[in-house]
Short mmCIF file of C-alpha atoms and ligand atoms in Angstrom, two decimals:
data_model
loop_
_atom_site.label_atom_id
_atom_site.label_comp_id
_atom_site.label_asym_id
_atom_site.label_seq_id
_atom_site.Cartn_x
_atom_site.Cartn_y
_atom_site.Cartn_z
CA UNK V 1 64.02 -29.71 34.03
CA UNK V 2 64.89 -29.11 30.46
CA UNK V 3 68.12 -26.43 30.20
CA UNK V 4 68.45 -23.69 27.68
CA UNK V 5 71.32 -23.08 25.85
CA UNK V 6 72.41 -20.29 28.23
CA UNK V 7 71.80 -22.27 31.02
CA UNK V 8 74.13 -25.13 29.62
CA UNK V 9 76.98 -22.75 29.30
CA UNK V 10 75.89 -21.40 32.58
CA UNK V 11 76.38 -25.33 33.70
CA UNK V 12 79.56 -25.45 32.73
CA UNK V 13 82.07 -25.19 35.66
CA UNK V 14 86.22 -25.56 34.59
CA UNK V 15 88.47 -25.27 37.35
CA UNK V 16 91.94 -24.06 36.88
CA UNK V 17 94.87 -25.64 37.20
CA UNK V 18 95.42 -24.36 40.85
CA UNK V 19 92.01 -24.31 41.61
CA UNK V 20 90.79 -21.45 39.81
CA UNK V 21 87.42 -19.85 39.07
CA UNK V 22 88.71 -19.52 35.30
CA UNK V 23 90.62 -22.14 33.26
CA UNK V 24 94.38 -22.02 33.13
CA UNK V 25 94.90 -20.63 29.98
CA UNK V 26 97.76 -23.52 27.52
CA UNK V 27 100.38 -21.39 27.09
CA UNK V 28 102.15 -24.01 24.87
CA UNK V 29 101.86 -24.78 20.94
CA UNK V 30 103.33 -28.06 21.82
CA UNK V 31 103.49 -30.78 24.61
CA UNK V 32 104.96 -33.58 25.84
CA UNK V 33 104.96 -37.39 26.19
CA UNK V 34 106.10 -39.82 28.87
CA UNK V 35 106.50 -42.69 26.57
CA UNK V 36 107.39 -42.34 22.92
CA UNK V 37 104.43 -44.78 22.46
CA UNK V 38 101.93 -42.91 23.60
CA UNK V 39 103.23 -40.06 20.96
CA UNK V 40 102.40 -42.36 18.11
CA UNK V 41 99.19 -43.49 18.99
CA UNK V 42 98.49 -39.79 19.42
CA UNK V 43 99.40 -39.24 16.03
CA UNK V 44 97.34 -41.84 14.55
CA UNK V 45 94.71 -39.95 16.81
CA UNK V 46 93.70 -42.80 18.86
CA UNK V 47 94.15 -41.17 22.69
CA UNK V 48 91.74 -39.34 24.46
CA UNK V 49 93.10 -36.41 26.73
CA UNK V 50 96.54 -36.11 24.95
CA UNK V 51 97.54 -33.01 23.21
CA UNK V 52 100.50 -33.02 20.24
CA UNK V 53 100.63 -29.52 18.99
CA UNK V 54 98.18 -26.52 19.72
CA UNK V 55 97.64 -26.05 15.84
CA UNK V 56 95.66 -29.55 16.23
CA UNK V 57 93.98 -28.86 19.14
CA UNK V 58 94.73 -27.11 22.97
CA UNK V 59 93.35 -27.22 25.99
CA UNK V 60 91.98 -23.68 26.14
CA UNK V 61 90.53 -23.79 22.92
CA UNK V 62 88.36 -27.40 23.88
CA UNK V 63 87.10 -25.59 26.77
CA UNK V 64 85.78 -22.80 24.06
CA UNK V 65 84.19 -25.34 22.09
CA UNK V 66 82.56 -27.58 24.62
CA UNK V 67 80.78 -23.65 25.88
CA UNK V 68 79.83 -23.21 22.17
CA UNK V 69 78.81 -26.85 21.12
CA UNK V 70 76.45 -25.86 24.19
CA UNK V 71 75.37 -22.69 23.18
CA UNK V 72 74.07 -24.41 19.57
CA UNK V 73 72.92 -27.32 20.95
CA UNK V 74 75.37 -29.33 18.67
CA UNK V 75 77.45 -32.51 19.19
CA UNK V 76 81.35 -30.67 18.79
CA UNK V 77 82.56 -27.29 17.77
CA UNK V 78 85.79 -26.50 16.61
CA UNK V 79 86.90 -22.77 17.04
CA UNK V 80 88.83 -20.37 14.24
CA UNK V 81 91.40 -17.79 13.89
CA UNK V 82 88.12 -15.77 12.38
CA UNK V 83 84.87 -16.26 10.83
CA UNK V 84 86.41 -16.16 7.45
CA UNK V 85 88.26 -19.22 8.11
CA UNK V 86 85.46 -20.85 10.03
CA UNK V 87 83.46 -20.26 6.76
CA UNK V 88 86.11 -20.95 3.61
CA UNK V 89 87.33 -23.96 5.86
CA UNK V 90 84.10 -25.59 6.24
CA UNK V 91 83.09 -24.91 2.26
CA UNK V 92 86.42 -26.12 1.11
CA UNK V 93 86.04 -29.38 3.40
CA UNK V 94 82.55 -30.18 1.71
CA UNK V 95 83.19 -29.34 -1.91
CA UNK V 96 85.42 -30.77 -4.43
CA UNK V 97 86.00 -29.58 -8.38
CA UNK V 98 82.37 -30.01 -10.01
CA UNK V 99 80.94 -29.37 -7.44
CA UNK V 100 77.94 -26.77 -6.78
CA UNK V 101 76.84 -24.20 -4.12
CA UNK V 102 73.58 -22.29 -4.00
CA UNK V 103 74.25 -19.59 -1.52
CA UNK V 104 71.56 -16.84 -0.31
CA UNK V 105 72.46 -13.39 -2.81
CA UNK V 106 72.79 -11.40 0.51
CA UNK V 107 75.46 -12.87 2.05
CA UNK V 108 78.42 -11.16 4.28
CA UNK V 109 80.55 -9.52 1.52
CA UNK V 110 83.47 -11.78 2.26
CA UNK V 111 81.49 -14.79 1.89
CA UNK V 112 79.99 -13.52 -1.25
CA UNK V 113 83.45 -12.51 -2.69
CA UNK V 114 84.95 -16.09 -1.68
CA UNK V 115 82.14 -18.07 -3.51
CA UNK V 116 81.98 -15.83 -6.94
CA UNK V 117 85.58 -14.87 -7.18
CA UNK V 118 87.44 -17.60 -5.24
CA UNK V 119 85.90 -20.91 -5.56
CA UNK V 120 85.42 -20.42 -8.87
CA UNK V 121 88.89 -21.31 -9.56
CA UNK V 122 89.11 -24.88 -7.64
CA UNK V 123 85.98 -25.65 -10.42
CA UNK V 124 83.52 -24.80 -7.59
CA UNK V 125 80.56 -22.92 -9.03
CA UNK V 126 77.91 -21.09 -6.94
CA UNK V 127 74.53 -20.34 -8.28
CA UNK V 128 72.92 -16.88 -5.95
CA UNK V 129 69.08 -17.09 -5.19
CA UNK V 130 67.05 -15.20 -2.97
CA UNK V 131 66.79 -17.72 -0.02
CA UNK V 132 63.56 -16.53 1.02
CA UNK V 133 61.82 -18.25 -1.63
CA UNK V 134 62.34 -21.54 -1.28
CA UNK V 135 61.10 -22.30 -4.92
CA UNK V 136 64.15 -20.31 -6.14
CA UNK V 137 66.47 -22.73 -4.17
CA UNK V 138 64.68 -25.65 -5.42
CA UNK V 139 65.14 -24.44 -9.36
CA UNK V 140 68.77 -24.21 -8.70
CA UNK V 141 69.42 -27.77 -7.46
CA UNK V 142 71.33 -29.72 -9.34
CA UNK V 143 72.64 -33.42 -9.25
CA UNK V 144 76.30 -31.36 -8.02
CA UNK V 145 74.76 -29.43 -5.54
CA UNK V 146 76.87 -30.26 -1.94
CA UNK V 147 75.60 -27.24 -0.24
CA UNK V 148 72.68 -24.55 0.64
CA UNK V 149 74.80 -21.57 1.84
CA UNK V 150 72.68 -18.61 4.04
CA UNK V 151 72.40 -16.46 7.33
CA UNK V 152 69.86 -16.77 9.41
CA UNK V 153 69.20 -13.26 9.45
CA UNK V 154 71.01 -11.15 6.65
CA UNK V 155 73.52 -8.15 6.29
CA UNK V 156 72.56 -5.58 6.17
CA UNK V 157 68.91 -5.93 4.96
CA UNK V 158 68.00 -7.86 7.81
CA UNK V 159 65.73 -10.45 5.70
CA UNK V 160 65.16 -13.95 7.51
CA UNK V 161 65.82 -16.87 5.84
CA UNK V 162 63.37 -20.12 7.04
CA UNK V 163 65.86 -22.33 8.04
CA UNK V 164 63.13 -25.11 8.89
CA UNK V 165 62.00 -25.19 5.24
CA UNK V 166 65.59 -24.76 3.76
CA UNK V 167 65.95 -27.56 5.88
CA UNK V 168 63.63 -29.83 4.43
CA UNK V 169 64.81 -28.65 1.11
CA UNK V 170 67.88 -30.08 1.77
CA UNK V 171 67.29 -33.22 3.19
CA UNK V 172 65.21 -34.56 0.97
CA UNK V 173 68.01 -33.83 -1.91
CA UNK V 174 71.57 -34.99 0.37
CA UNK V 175 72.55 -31.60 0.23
CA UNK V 176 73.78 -29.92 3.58
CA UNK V 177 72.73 -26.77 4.75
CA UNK V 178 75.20 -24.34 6.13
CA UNK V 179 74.24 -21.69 8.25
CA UNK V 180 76.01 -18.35 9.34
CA UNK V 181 74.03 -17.09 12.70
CA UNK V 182 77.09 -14.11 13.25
CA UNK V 183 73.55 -11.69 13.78
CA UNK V 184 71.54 -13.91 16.33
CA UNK V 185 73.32 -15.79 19.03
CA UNK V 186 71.14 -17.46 21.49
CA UNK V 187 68.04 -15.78 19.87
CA UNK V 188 68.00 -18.80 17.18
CA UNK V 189 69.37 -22.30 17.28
CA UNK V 190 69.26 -23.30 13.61
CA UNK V 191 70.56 -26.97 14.18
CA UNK V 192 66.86 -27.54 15.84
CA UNK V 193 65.52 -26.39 12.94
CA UNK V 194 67.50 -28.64 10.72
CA UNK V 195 71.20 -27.08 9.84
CA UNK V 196 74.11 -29.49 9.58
CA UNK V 197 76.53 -27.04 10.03
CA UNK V 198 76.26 -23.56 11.98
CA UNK V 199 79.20 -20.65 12.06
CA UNK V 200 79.84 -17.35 13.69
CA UNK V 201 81.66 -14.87 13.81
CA UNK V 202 82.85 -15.04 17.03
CA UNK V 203 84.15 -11.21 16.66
CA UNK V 204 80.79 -9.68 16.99
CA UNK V 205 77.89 -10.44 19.61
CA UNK V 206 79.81 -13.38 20.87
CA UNK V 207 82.96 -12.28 22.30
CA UNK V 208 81.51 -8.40 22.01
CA UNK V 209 84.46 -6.35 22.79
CA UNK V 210 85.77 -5.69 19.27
CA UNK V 211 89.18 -6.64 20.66
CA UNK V 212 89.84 -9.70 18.74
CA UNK V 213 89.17 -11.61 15.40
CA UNK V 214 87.79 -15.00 15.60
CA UNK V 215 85.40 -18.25 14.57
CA UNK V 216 83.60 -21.24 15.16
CA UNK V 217 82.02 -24.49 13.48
CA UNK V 218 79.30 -26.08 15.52
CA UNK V 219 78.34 -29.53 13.82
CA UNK V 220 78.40 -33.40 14.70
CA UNK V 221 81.30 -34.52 15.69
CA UNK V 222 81.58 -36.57 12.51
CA UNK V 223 82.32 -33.26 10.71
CA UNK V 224 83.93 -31.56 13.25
CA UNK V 225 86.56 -34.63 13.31
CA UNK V 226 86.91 -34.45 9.37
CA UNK V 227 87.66 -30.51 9.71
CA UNK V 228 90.43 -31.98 12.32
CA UNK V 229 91.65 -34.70 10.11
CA UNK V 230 95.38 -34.31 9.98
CA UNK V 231 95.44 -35.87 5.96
CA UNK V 232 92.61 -34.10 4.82
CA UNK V 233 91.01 -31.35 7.00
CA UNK V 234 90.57 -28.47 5.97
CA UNK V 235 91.36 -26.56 9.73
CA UNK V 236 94.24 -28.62 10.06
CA UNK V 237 95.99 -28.39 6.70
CA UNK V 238 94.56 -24.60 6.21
CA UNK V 239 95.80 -23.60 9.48
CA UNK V 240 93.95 -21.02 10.99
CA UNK V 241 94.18 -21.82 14.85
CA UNK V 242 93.02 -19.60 17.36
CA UNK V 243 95.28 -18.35 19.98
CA UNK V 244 94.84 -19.63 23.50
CA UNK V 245 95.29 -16.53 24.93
CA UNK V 246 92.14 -15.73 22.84
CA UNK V 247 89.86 -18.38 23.30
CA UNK V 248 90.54 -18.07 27.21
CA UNK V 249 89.59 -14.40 27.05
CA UNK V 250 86.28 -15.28 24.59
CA UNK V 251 85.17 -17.96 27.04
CA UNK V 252 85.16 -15.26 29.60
CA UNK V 253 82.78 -12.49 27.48
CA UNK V 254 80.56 -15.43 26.10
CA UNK V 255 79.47 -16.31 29.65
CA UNK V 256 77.62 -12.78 29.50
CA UNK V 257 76.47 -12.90 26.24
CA UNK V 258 72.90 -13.70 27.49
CA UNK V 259 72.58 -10.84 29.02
CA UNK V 260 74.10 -8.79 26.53
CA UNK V 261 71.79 -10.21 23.63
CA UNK V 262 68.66 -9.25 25.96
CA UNK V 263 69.80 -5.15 26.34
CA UNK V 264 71.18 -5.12 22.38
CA UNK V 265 67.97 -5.75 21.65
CA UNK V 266 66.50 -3.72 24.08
CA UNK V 267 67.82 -0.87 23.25
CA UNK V 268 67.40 -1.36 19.13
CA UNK V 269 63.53 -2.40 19.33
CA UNK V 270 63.30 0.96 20.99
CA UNK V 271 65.39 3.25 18.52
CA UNK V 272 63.59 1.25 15.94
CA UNK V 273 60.26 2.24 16.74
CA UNK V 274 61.03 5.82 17.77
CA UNK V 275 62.79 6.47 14.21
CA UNK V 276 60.16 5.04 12.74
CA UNK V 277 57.51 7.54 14.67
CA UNK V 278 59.69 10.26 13.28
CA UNK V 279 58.55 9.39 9.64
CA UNK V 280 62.50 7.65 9.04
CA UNK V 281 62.82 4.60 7.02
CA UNK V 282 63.62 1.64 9.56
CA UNK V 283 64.11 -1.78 8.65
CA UNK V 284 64.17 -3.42 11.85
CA UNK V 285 62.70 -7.52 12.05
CA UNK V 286 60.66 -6.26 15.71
CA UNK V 287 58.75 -3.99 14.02
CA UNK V 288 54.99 -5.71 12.68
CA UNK V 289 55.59 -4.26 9.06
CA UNK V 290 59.33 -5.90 8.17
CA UNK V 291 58.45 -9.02 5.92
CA UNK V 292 60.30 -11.59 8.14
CA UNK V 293 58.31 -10.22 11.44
CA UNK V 294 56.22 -12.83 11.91
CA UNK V 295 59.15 -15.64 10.09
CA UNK V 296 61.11 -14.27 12.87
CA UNK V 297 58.77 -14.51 15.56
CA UNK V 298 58.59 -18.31 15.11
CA UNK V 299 62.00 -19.34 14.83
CA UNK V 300 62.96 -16.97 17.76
CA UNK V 301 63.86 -17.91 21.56
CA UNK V 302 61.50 -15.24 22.64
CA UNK V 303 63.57 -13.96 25.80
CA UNK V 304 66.72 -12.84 23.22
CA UNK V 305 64.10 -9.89 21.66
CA UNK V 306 64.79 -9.22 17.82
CA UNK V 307 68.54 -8.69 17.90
CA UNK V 308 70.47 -5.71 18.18
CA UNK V 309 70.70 -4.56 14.67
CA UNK V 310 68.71 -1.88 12.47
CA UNK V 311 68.96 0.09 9.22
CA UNK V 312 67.69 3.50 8.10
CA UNK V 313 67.33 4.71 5.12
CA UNK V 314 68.29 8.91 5.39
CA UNK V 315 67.80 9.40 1.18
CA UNK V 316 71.31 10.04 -0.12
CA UNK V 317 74.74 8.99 0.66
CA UNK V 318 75.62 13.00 1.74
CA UNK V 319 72.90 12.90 4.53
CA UNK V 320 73.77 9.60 5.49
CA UNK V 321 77.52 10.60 6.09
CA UNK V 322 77.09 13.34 7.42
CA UNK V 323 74.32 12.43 10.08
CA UNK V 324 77.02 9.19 11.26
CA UNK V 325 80.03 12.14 11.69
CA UNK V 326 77.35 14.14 13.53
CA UNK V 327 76.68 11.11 15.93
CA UNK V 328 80.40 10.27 16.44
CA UNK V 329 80.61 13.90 17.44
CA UNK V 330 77.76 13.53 19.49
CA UNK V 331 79.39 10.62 21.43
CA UNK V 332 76.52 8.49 20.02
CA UNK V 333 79.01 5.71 18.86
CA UNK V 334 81.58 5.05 16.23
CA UNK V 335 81.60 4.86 12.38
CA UNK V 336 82.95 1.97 12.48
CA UNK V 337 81.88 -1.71 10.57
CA UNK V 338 81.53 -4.75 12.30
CA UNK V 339 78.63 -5.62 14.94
CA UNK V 340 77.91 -6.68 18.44
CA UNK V 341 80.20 -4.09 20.33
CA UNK V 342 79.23 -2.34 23.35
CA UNK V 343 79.11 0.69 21.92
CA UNK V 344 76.69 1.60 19.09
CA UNK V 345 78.47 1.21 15.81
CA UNK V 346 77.05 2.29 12.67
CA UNK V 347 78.11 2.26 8.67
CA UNK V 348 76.96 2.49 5.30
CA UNK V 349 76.98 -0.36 4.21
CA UNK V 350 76.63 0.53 0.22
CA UNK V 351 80.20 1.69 0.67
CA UNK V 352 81.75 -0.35 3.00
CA UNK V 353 80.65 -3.93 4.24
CA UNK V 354 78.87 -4.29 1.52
CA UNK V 355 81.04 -2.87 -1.25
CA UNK V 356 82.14 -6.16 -2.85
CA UNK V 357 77.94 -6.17 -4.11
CA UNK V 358 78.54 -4.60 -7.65
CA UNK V 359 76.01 -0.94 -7.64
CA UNK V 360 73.75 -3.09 -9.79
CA UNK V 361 73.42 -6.22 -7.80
CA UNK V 362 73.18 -3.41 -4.99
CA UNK V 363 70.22 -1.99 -6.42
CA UNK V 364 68.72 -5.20 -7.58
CA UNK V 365 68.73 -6.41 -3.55
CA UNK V 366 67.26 -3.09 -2.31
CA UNK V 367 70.55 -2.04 -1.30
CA UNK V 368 70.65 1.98 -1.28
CA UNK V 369 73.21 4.09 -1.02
CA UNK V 370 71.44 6.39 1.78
CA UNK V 371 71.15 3.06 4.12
CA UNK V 372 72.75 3.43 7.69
CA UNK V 373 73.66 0.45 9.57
CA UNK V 374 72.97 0.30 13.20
CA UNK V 375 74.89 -2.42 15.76
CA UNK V 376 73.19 -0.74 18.85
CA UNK V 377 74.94 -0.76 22.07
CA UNK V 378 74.42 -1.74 25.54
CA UNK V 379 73.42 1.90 26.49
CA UNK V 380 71.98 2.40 30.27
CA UNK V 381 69.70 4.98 28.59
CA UNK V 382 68.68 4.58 25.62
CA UNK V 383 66.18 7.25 25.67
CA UNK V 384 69.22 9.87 26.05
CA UNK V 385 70.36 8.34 23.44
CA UNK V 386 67.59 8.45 20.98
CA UNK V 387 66.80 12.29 21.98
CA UNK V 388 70.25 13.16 21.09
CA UNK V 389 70.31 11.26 17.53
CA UNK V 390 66.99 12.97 16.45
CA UNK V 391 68.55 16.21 17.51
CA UNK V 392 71.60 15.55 15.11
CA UNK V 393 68.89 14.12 12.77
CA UNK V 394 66.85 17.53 13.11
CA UNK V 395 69.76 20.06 12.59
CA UNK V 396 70.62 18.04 8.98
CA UNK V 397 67.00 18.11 8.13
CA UNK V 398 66.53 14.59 8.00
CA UNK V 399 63.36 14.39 9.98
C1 PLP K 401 81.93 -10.41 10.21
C2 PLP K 401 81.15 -11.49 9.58
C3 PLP K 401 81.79 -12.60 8.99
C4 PLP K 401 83.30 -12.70 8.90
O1 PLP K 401 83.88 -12.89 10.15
P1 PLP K 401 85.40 -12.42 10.52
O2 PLP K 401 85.50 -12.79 11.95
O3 PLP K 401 85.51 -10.96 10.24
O4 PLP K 401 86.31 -13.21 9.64
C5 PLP K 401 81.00 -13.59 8.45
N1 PLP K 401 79.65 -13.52 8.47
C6 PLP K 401 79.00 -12.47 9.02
C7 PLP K 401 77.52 -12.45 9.01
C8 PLP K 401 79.73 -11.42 9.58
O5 PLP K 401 79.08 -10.38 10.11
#
């Protein structure tokens, strides 16, 4: 019978060290050796089953990425102290001076920000495109071109890129094609649609507590080894290990994350479609009018929904501030950035998340300042929940 990615992380069964139904957690950064031999030959990276120093690798955090490596049907994984590093890391590993990026324009602001303010520097020159049109990509190749940078679905417009073309794109030219799929775990598996290289942010959907910063690589293990590589990777010389406290406690919230995906979207298709009934601007990829529906609906493991994010657009800035402070009130959720929390966050992302965007690049991507960013929540009832936003929305004269 062919397994799912949930069901292969559902397959996975780690005992503890006494026997446990969780994994003993390392609670070491560094371990020892019965025979100084065995120590070198570690070193040179040559025994299985031996660890050195948790900065290179720990037991807790190889438990992490054999669950992940699962989840993205990909041959290795190798976990971060965020998604930052799990991004920079994996750039920086690929590209050398000279050498060229062409990243999707509507990427998370700290992506953005690294590849037109920070790579610069190291020679490393990005050209921006709008992804979606894959001509635009192939106008921008050049013979330097190492990488094809996107998200699978964007922040905060919610646009979907078609990862099976940019694929093909790519191939054809040696190029590799990096994808960030922070916004739709389990609903898409980009390496079966041709990605070398996919990364999350683990701090949203996946460990969805908003209790802890973290990332992840999923690759071959070819890559994953020369992220490793103790004279040139990027993890290891770069240094941003996750804790093993952490990864223990993320293993534990990603073996719900299927369910979690399933109500997040839930509960969003349904605000969605009832704000949009009220005559309110909603961008949200479910509904049959948002350009990627149909993209979406192809690349999509059906069961996951549409994903548990929305936008509305309430006019001006004012109205959009003060209809968020009227939810908070309203115990709707929290102004708050970031995604994938049990509780509905939401934030404008003109002058937050997004703020890096210059106003004119803003405008240019359809970016406007009275745009509300929804990560819905698990809510038990999210028709409660809807009645009492269109109240607040009512009483500001929004709808
Ligand atoms: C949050 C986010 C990141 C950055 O991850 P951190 O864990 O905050 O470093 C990267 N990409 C996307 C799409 C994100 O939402």
């Amino acid at each position: 019978m062919k397994s799912k990615p949930a069901d292969k992380i559902q397959d996975l069964q780690f005992f503890g060290e006494f026997g446990g139904v969780n994994p003993s957690v390392s609670d070491s950064s560094t371990y020892t050796f019965l025979s100084a031999k065995s120590m070198s030959e570690t070193f040179e990276g040559n025994t299985d089953g031996c660890y050195l120093y948790s900065r290179n690798s720990s037991p807790s955090n190889l438990y992490l990425e054999e669950a992940l490596a699962a989840m993205e049907e990909t041959e290795s994984a190798n976990v971060f102290s965020s998604g930052m590093a799990a991004i920079t890391s994996s750039i920086l590993q690929i590209c050398k001076s000279n050498d060229h990026i062409i990243s999707s324009r509507t990427v998370y602001g700290g992506t953005y920000a690294f590849l037109k303010n920070f790579t610069p520097k190291f020679n490393i020159k990005t050209s921006f495109v709008d992804t979606s049109k894959p001509d635009e990509i192939i106008k921008a190749i050049t013979s330097k071109t190492k990488i094809i940078y996107c998200e699978v679905v964007s922040n905060p417009l919610l646009e979907v890129s078609d990862i099976k073309s940019i694929a093909e794109i790519a191939k054809k030219h040696n190029i590799k094609l990096v994808v960030d799929n922070t916004f739709s775990p389990l609903s898409v598996t980009p390496s079966k649609l041709g990605a070398d290289i996919v990364i999350h942010s683990i701090t949203k959907f996946i460990n969805g507590t908003s209790d802890t910063i973290a990332g992840v690589v999923c690759s071959t293990k070819e890559f994953i080894d020369q992220l490793r590589d103790i004279n040139d990777g990027s993890f290891m010389l770069l240094g941003s290990t996750m804790d093993s406290l952490r990864s223990s406690s993320v293993l534990k919230n990603l073996r719900t994350l299927h369910v979690r995906v399933k109500k997040h979207s839930e509960n969003a298709h349904y605000l969605a479609k009832m704000f949009k009934k009220d005559g309110v601007k909603t961008v949200y990829p479910g509904l049959q009018e948002h350009p990627s529906h149909d993209l979406y609906q192809m690349i999509i493991n059906k069961e996951y929904g549409f994903g548990g994010m929305l936008t509305i657009d309430v006019g001006t800035l004012k109205k959009a501030n003060k209809l968020m402070e009227k939810m908070q009130k309203n115990k709707i959720g929290y102004l708050a950035v970031s995604l994938g929390f049990y509780k509905t966050l939401f934030c404008a992302p003109g002058s937050s998340t997004s703020s890096e965007i210059s106003e004119a690049e803003q405008k240019e991507m359809g970016l406007t300042e009275g745009l509300i960013r929804f990560s819905v929540g698990l809510d038990n009832d999210i028709k409660r929940t809807y009645e009492i936003i269109r109240k607040c929305m009512k009483e500001l004269k929004i709808i």
